[in-house]
């Protein structure tokens, strides 16, 4: 509020020699300037917004105790200022008696300016320099000592006022903004079924609401309970910051709920599209499993001496949960649909992957037979290009492989050996042909 932290003290030393006329005039000029500064500080303290709030508020707890001390200090502060004013006026009056003060006048002025010439009334001295440490009745001060005493009382009083004002200026406004955001979030939450007793987030919203109401009331009643003094040890009044710990926790909790509600709102907008995608994925998984079961029957009929894995049926649990999700959408129970859709989307993709892997595993023998057939025919075509297709040994080995691969059930292990023998014979025949060509 632009209030200085302390008053200036008078120049000079208590044990200084008798001042001459010029030194007295300079001292009085400085004291006049100091008087103006002290009065300005006291008036600013008197008009401080924090002081007016404390005077009108029914504070409790720590604030009540410290404000009571501050009020007593302020009362004594004005009394000390009055004593300081009277002493200064006395010195001015003495100096004004003569243009050229006598040695006696100079001695008296020196005592007024540097000596312990200011007597504090008994009622004022009782407050002392600190609570629990009263000063003796009728204690005498030098002007310098009087300013030091006022500095101490002023700093303690201003510290209470500035701290309370800082808390009141910061926390209630922030709490009100957060409460407004809370009301908007509650309205959205209710629109998607996130209500107390029906959804955990609804219960959390109620707890945050109660917490903010309690916190605001406590901050208004006892602001100094929410003030953290500076850890640097600064003696400046108001050194510290408002304690926003409880507010910050409530704000983080509300932000978590806000994100959850936003996710539920997204579900409401995209529910039908996501349900259709889920039905499509599960339908593809079911068709793939049906194809795998049919392929398994074909493999068992056409391939001998092969282990064919069993094929499971469609996931009953997933279809039941999909039906439940559709029911939640019809009933606008978006808060229940949201987590269920997320779980179903992940599990449906896993189900489709499982079905594809099952089909691959079941059809592996057929794929192997097709690969052997292709390899056998590819070597026969190669031999034909080199004029070796009619070779008796090659023809015999080709016919053996072909009978095995085109008969049912097919013994894949025996067929693979037959194809391998045909490949070996073909490679040898081609090598002989190349050698004959080189000799010629």
Coordinates of C-alpha atoms in Angstrom, one line a residue:
X1 CA 0.0 0.0 0.0
X2 CA 3.1 2.3 -0.2
X3 CA 3.6 2.3 3.6
X4 CA 7.3 2.5 4.5
X5 CA 8.7 -0.2 6.8
X6 CA 10.2 2.0 9.4
X7 CA 10.7 5.5 10.6
X8 CA 14.0 7.4 10.3
X9 CA 15.9 8.1 13.5
X10 CA 17.4 11.4 14.7
X11 CA 21.0 12.1 13.9
X12 CA 23.7 12.5 16.5
X13 CA 24.8 10.6 19.7
X14 CA 23.4 10.7 23.2
X15 CA 26.9 11.6 24.6
X16 CA 27.5 14.3 22.0
X17 CA 29.0 17.7 23.2
X18 CA 26.9 20.8 23.5
X19 CA 25.7 21.8 20.0
X20 CA 26.3 25.3 18.6
X21 CA 23.6 27.4 17.0
X22 CA 24.1 26.1 13.5
X23 CA 24.2 22.5 14.6
X24 CA 20.9 23.0 16.5
X25 CA 19.3 24.5 13.5
X26 CA 20.4 21.7 11.2
X27 CA 19.2 19.1 13.8
X28 CA 15.8 20.8 14.1
X29 CA 15.5 20.8 10.3
X30 CA 16.3 17.1 10.1
X31 CA 13.8 16.4 12.9
X32 CA 11.1 18.3 11.1
X33 CA 11.6 16.2 8.0
X34 CA 11.6 13.1 10.1
X35 CA 8.5 14.2 11.8
X36 CA 6.7 14.6 8.4
X37 CA 7.9 11.1 7.3
X38 CA 6.7 9.5 10.6
X39 CA 3.3 11.2 10.4
X40 CA 2.9 10.1 6.7
X41 CA 3.7 6.5 7.7
X42 CA 1.2 6.5 10.6
X43 CA -1.6 8.1 8.5
X44 CA -0.9 5.5 5.7
X45 CA -1.1 2.7 8.3
X46 CA -4.3 4.2 9.7
X47 CA -5.9 4.2 6.2
X48 CA -4.5 0.8 5.0
X49 CA -7.3 -1.3 3.4
X50 CA -6.1 -4.3 5.4
X51 CA -6.5 -2.4 8.7
X52 CA -10.1 -1.3 7.8
X53 CA -10.9 -4.9 6.9
X54 CA -9.5 -6.3 10.1
X55 CA -11.4 -3.7 12.2
X56 CA -14.7 -4.7 10.5
X57 CA -14.2 -8.4 10.4
X58 CA -15.1 -10.9 13.1
X59 CA -11.7 -12.7 12.9
X60 CA -10.9 -15.8 14.9
X61 CA -8.0 -18.0 15.8
X62 CA -4.4 -16.8 15.1
X63 CA -5.6 -13.7 13.4
X64 CA -7.7 -12.6 16.3
X65 CA -4.8 -13.0 18.7
X66 CA -2.3 -11.1 16.5
X67 CA -4.8 -8.4 15.5
X68 CA -5.5 -7.7 19.2
X69 CA -1.8 -7.3 19.8
X70 CA -1.5 -5.1 16.7
X71 CA -4.4 -2.8 17.8
X72 CA -2.7 -2.3 21.2
X73 CA 0.6 -1.5 19.4
X74 CA -1.1 1.0 17.1
X75 CA -2.7 2.7 20.1
X76 CA 0.7 3.0 21.9
X77 CA 2.3 4.0 18.6
X78 CA 0.1 7.1 18.4
X79 CA 0.8 7.9 22.0
X80 CA 4.6 7.7 21.4
X81 CA 4.2 9.9 18.4
X82 CA 2.4 12.4 20.5
X83 CA 5.3 12.3 22.9
X84 CA 7.8 12.7 20.1
X85 CA 5.7 15.6 18.7
X86 CA 5.6 17.4 22.1
X87 CA 9.4 17.0 22.5
X88 CA 10.0 18.5 19.0
X89 CA 7.7 21.4 19.7
X90 CA 9.4 22.1 23.0
X91 CA 12.8 22.2 21.2
X92 CA 11.4 24.5 18.5
X93 CA 9.8 26.8 21.1
X94 CA 13.1 27.0 23.0
X95 CA 15.0 27.7 19.9
X96 CA 12.6 30.5 18.9
X97 CA 13.1 32.5 22.0
X98 CA 16.3 34.2 20.9
X99 CA 17.9 34.7 17.5
X100 CA 21.3 34.0 19.2
X101 CA 20.7 31.4 21.9
X102 CA 22.6 31.6 25.2
X103 CA 25.0 28.9 26.3
X104 CA 22.2 27.7 28.7
X105 CA 19.7 27.5 25.8
X106 CA 22.2 25.5 23.7
X107 CA 22.8 23.1 26.6
X108 CA 19.1 22.6 27.1
X109 CA 18.6 22.1 23.4
X110 CA 21.4 19.6 23.2
X111 CA 19.7 17.7 26.1
X112 CA 16.3 17.8 24.3
X113 CA 17.8 16.6 21.0
X114 CA 20.2 14.0 22.3
X115 CA 19.4 13.3 25.9
X116 CA 16.8 11.0 27.5
X117 CA 14.4 13.9 27.8
X118 CA 11.1 12.2 26.6
X119 CA 9.0 10.7 29.3
X120 CA 6.5 8.0 28.2
X121 CA 3.2 8.0 30.2
X122 CA 2.6 5.0 32.3
X123 CA -0.3 3.7 30.3
X124 CA 1.8 3.9 27.1
X125 CA 4.9 2.3 28.5
X126 CA 2.9 -0.7 29.8
X127 CA 2.8 -2.1 26.2
X128 CA 6.6 -2.1 26.1
X129 CA 8.7 -3.1 23.1
X130 CA 7.2 -6.6 22.8
X131 CA 4.2 -8.6 24.2
X132 CA 5.1 -10.0 27.6
X133 CA 8.0 -7.6 28.0
X134 CA 6.5 -4.4 29.5
X135 CA 8.6 -1.2 29.9
X136 CA 9.0 0.4 33.3
X137 CA 6.4 3.0 34.2
X138 CA 7.4 6.5 33.2
X139 CA 10.4 5.3 31.2
X140 CA 12.5 8.1 29.7
X141 CA 13.6 8.0 26.0
X142 CA 15.9 9.9 23.8
X143 CA 14.3 10.9 20.5
X144 CA 16.4 8.2 18.8
X145 CA 15.2 5.6 21.3
X146 CA 11.6 6.7 20.9
X147 CA 11.9 6.2 17.1
X148 CA 13.4 2.8 17.6
X149 CA 10.4 1.9 19.9
X150 CA 8.0 3.2 17.3
X151 CA 9.8 1.3 14.6
X152 CA 9.3 -2.0 16.4
X153 CA 5.6 -1.4 17.1
X154 CA 5.0 -0.2 13.6
X155 CA 6.7 -3.1 11.9
X156 CA 4.8 -5.7 14.0
X157 CA 1.5 -4.0 13.3
X158 CA 2.1 -3.5 9.6
X159 CA 3.2 -7.2 9.3
X160 CA -0.2 -8.4 10.6
X161 CA -2.1 -6.0 8.4
X162 CA -0.1 -6.7 5.2
X163 CA -0.2 -10.5 5.7
X164 CA -4.0 -10.5 6.3
X165 CA -4.6 -8.2 3.4
X166 CA -2.5 -10.4 1.1
X167 CA -4.4 -13.5 2.0
X168 CA -7.8 -11.8 1.6
X169 CA -6.7 -10.3 -1.7
X170 CA -5.5 -13.6 -3.1
X171 CA -7.3 -16.7 -1.8
X172 CA -11.1 -15.7 -1.7
X173 CA -11.0 -14.5 -5.3
X174 CA -9.2 -17.6 -6.5
X175 CA -11.6 -19.8 -4.6
X176 CA -14.6 -18.0 -6.1
X177 CA -13.1 -18.5 -9.6
X178 CA -12.6 -22.2 -8.9
X179 CA -16.1 -22.5 -7.5
X180 CA -17.5 -21.0 -10.7
X181 CA -15.5 -23.5 -12.7
X182 CA -16.8 -26.2 -10.4
X183 CA -20.4 -25.2 -11.0
X184 CA -19.9 -25.4 -14.8
X185 CA -18.2 -28.8 -14.4
X186 CA -21.1 -30.1 -12.2
X187 CA -23.7 -29.0 -14.7
X188 CA -21.9 -30.8 -17.5
X189 CA -21.3 -33.8 -15.3
X190 CA -25.0 -34.1 -14.4
X191 CA -26.0 -33.9 -18.1
X192 CA -24.0 -37.1 -18.8
X193 CA -25.1 -38.9 -15.7
X194 CA -22.1 -38.2 -13.5
X195 CA -24.0 -37.6 -10.2
X196 CA -23.3 -38.2 -6.5
X197 CA -24.2 -41.8 -5.5
X198 CA -24.2 -42.9 -9.2
X199 CA -20.6 -42.3 -10.2
X200 CA -17.3 -41.9 -8.2
X201 CA -16.6 -38.6 -10.0
X202 CA -19.9 -37.2 -8.8
X203 CA -19.0 -38.0 -5.2
X204 CA -15.6 -36.3 -5.7
X205 CA -17.3 -33.2 -7.1
X206 CA -19.4 -33.0 -3.9
X207 CA -16.3 -33.3 -1.7
X208 CA -14.6 -30.5 -3.7
X209 CA -17.7 -28.3 -3.3
X210 CA -17.7 -28.8 0.5
X211 CA -14.0 -28.3 0.7
X212 CA -14.1 -24.9 -1.1
X213 CA -17.0 -23.7 1.1
X214 CA -15.1 -24.6 4.2
X215 CA -11.8 -23.2 2.9
X216 CA -13.4 -19.8 2.0
X217 CA -15.0 -19.5 5.4
X218 CA -11.8 -20.3 7.2
X219 CA -9.8 -17.9 5.0
X220 CA -12.2 -15.0 5.7
X221 CA -12.3 -15.7 9.5
X222 CA -8.6 -16.5 10.1
X223 CA -6.5 -15.3 7.2
X224 CA -3.2 -15.5 9.1
X225 CA -3.7 -19.3 9.5
X226 CA -3.1 -19.3 5.7
X227 CA 0.1 -17.2 5.7
X228 CA 3.6 -18.7 5.3
X229 CA 6.3 -16.4 6.6
X230 CA 9.3 -15.9 4.4
X231 CA 12.0 -18.6 4.9
X232 CA 14.8 -16.1 4.1
X233 CA 14.4 -14.5 7.5
X234 CA 13.5 -11.1 6.1
X235 CA 12.4 -8.6 8.6
X236 CA 10.4 -6.6 6.1
X237 CA 6.7 -6.4 7.1
X238 CA 4.6 -8.8 5.1
X239 CA 7.5 -11.0 4.2
X240 CA 5.9 -14.3 3.1
X241 CA 3.1 -15.6 0.9
X242 CA -0.4 -17.0 1.2
X243 CA -0.6 -20.7 1.8
X244 CA -2.5 -22.1 -1.2
X245 CA -1.9 -25.8 -0.5
X246 CA -5.5 -26.8 0.1
X247 CA -6.7 -24.6 -2.8
X248 CA -4.1 -26.2 -5.1
X249 CA -5.2 -29.7 -4.2
X250 CA -8.8 -28.9 -4.8
X251 CA -7.9 -27.3 -8.2
X252 CA -6.0 -30.4 -9.2
X253 CA -8.8 -32.7 -8.2
X254 CA -11.3 -30.6 -10.2
X255 CA -9.1 -30.7 -13.2
X256 CA -9.0 -34.5 -13.1
X257 CA -12.8 -34.6 -12.9
X258 CA -13.1 -32.0 -15.7
X259 CA -11.0 -34.3 -18.0
X260 CA -13.1 -37.3 -17.1
X261 CA -16.3 -35.5 -17.8
X262 CA -14.9 -34.2 -21.1
X263 CA -14.1 -37.8 -22.0
X264 CA -17.7 -38.8 -21.2
X265 CA -19.0 -36.0 -23.4
X266 CA -16.8 -37.2 -26.2
X267 CA -18.3 -40.7 -25.7
X268 CA -21.8 -39.2 -26.0
X269 CA -21.0 -37.6 -29.3
X270 CA -19.2 -40.6 -30.8
X271 CA -21.0 -43.5 -29.1
X272 CA -23.0 -44.8 -32.2
X273 CA -19.9 -44.6 -34.5
X274 CA -17.8 -46.5 -31.9
X275 CA -20.5 -49.1 -31.4
X276 CA -20.7 -49.7 -35.1
X277 CA -16.9 -50.1 -35.3
X278 CA -17.0 -52.5 -32.4
X279 CA -19.8 -54.6 -34.1
X280 CA -17.7 -54.6 -37.3
X281 CA -14.5 -55.8 -35.6
X282 CA -16.3 -58.5 -33.6
X283 CA -18.1 -59.6 -36.8
X284 CA -14.8 -59.9 -38.7
X285 CA -13.4 -61.9 -35.8
X286 CA -16.4 -64.2 -35.8
X287 CA -16.2 -64.7 -39.6
X288 CA -12.5 -65.4 -39.3
X289 CA -13.1 -68.0 -36.6
X290 CA -15.8 -69.6 -38.7
X291 CA -13.4 -69.8 -41.6
X292 CA -10.8 -71.3 -39.3
X293 CA -13.2 -74.0 -38.2
X294 CA -14.1 -74.8 -41.8
X295 CA -10.4 -74.8 -42.8
X296 CA -9.6 -77.2 -39.9
X297 CA -12.2 -79.7 -41.2
X298 CA -10.6 -79.5 -44.6
X299 CA -7.1 -79.9 -43.2
X300 CA -8.2 -83.0 -41.2
X301 CA -9.7 -84.5 -44.3
X302 CA -6.9 -83.7 -46.7
X303 CA -3.7 -83.7 -44.6
X304 CA -2.5 -86.8 -42.8
X305 CA 0.0 -87.1 -39.9
X306 CA -0.4 -83.3 -39.0
X307 CA -1.3 -81.7 -35.7
X308 CA -4.1 -79.2 -36.3
X309 CA -4.9 -76.9 -33.4
X310 CA -8.5 -76.6 -32.1
X311 CA -10.5 -73.5 -33.0
X312 CA -12.5 -71.8 -30.2
X313 CA -15.9 -70.2 -30.8
X314 CA -16.8 -66.5 -30.6
X315 CA -16.3 -64.7 -27.3
X316 CA -19.6 -64.8 -25.5
X317 CA -18.4 -62.3 -22.9
X318 CA -17.5 -59.7 -25.5
X319 CA -20.9 -60.0 -27.3
X320 CA -22.7 -59.7 -23.9
X321 CA -20.7 -56.6 -23.1
X322 CA -21.4 -55.1 -26.5
X323 CA -25.1 -55.6 -25.9
X324 CA -24.7 -53.9 -22.5
X325 CA -22.9 -51.0 -24.1
X326 CA -25.7 -50.6 -26.6
X327 CA -28.2 -50.6 -23.7
X328 CA -26.2 -47.9 -21.9
X329 CA -26.4 -45.8 -25.0
X330 CA -30.2 -46.2 -25.3
X331 CA -30.5 -45.2 -21.6
X332 CA -28.1 -42.3 -22.0
X333 CA -25.9 -43.7 -19.2
X334 CA -22.8 -42.1 -20.7
X335 CA -20.7 -42.3 -17.6
X336 CA -21.0 -46.1 -17.7
X337 CA -20.6 -46.4 -21.4
X338 CA -17.3 -44.5 -21.5
X339 CA -15.1 -47.0 -19.6
X340 CA -16.9 -49.9 -21.1
X341 CA -16.3 -48.7 -24.7
X342 CA -12.6 -48.2 -24.0
X343 CA -12.2 -51.7 -22.6
X344 CA -14.3 -53.2 -25.5
X345 CA -12.3 -51.5 -28.2
X346 CA -9.0 -52.9 -26.9
X347 CA -10.4 -56.4 -26.3
X348 CA -12.2 -56.5 -29.7
X349 CA -9.0 -55.8 -31.5
X350 CA -7.3 -58.6 -29.5
X351 CA -10.1 -60.9 -30.4
X352 CA -9.7 -60.2 -34.1
X353 CA -6.0 -60.8 -33.9
X354 CA -6.6 -64.1 -32.0
X355 CA -9.0 -65.2 -34.8
X356 CA -6.5 -64.4 -37.5
X357 CA -3.7 -66.2 -35.7
X358 CA -6.0 -69.2 -35.3
X359 CA -6.8 -69.2 -39.0
X360 CA -3.1 -69.0 -39.8
X361 CA -2.2 -71.8 -37.5
X362 CA -5.0 -74.1 -38.8
X363 CA -4.2 -73.5 -42.5
X364 CA -0.5 -73.9 -42.1
X365 CA -0.5 -77.5 -43.5
X366 CA -2.6 -76.4 -46.5
X367 CA -0.2 -73.5 -47.1
X368 CA 2.8 -76.0 -46.9
X369 CA 1.1 -78.3 -49.4
X370 CA 0.5 -75.5 -51.8
X371 CA 4.1 -74.4 -51.5
X372 CA 5.3 -78.0 -52.2
X373 CA 3.0 -78.2 -55.2
X374 CA 4.3 -75.0 -56.6
X375 CA 7.9 -76.0 -56.0
X376 CA 7.4 -79.4 -57.8
X377 CA 5.7 -77.8 -60.8
X378 CA 8.4 -75.0 -61.0
X379 CA 11.2 -77.5 -61.2
X380 CA 9.3 -79.5 -63.9
X381 CA 8.8 -76.4 -66.0
X382 CA 12.6 -75.6 -65.6
X383 CA 13.5 -79.1 -66.8
X384 CA 11.1 -78.8 -69.7
X385 CA 12.9 -75.6 -70.8
X386 CA 16.2 -77.6 -70.8
X387 CA 14.7 -80.6 -72.7
X388 CA 14.9 -82.9 -69.7
X389 CA 11.2 -83.3 -68.9
X390 CA 11.0 -86.8 -70.4
X391 CA 13.9 -88.2 -68.5
X392 CA 12.7 -91.5 -67.0
X393 CA 14.1 -91.0 -63.5
X394 CA 12.9 -87.4 -63.3
X395 CA 9.5 -88.4 -64.6
X396 CA 9.2 -91.2 -62.0
X397 CA 10.2 -88.9 -59.1
X398 CA 7.8 -86.2 -60.3
X399 CA 4.9 -88.7 -60.5
X400 CA 5.7 -89.9 -57.0
X401 CA 5.6 -86.4 -55.6
X402 CA 2.5 -85.4 -57.6
X403 CA 0.6 -88.5 -56.4
X404 CA 1.4 -87.6 -52.8
X405 CA 0.5 -84.0 -53.1
X406 CA -2.7 -84.4 -55.0
X407 CA -4.1 -87.3 -53.0
X408 CA -6.1 -87.2 -49.8
X409 CA -5.1 -87.5 -47.1
X410 CA -1.7 -86.1 -48.0
X411 CA 1.3 -87.1 -45.9
X412 CA 3.2 -83.8 -45.8
X413 CA 6.4 -85.3 -44.4
X414 CA 6.6 -88.0 -47.1
X415 CA 5.6 -85.5 -49.8
X416 CA 8.2 -83.1 -48.7
X417 CA 10.9 -85.8 -49.0
X418 CA 9.6 -86.8 -52.4
X419 CA 9.8 -83.2 -53.6
X420 CA 13.3 -82.9 -52.2
X421 CA 14.4 -86.0 -54.0
X422 CA 13.0 -84.6 -57.3
X423 CA 14.9 -81.4 -56.7
X424 CA 18.1 -83.3 -56.2
X425 CA 17.6 -85.4 -59.3
X426 CA 16.7 -82.2 -61.3
X427 CA 19.8 -80.4 -60.0
X428 CA 22.1 -83.4 -61.0
X429 CA 20.5 -83.7 -64.5
X430 CA 21.0 -80.0 -65.1
X431 CA 24.6 -80.2 -63.9
X432 CA 25.4 -83.1 -66.2
X433 CA 23.8 -81.2 -69.1
X434 CA 26.0 -78.2 -68.4
X435 CA 29.1 -80.3 -68.3
X436 CA 28.2 -82.0 -71.6
X437 CA 27.7 -78.7 -73.2
X438 CA 31.1 -77.4 -72.0
X439 CA 32.9 -80.6 -73.3
X440 CA 31.4 -80.2 -76.7

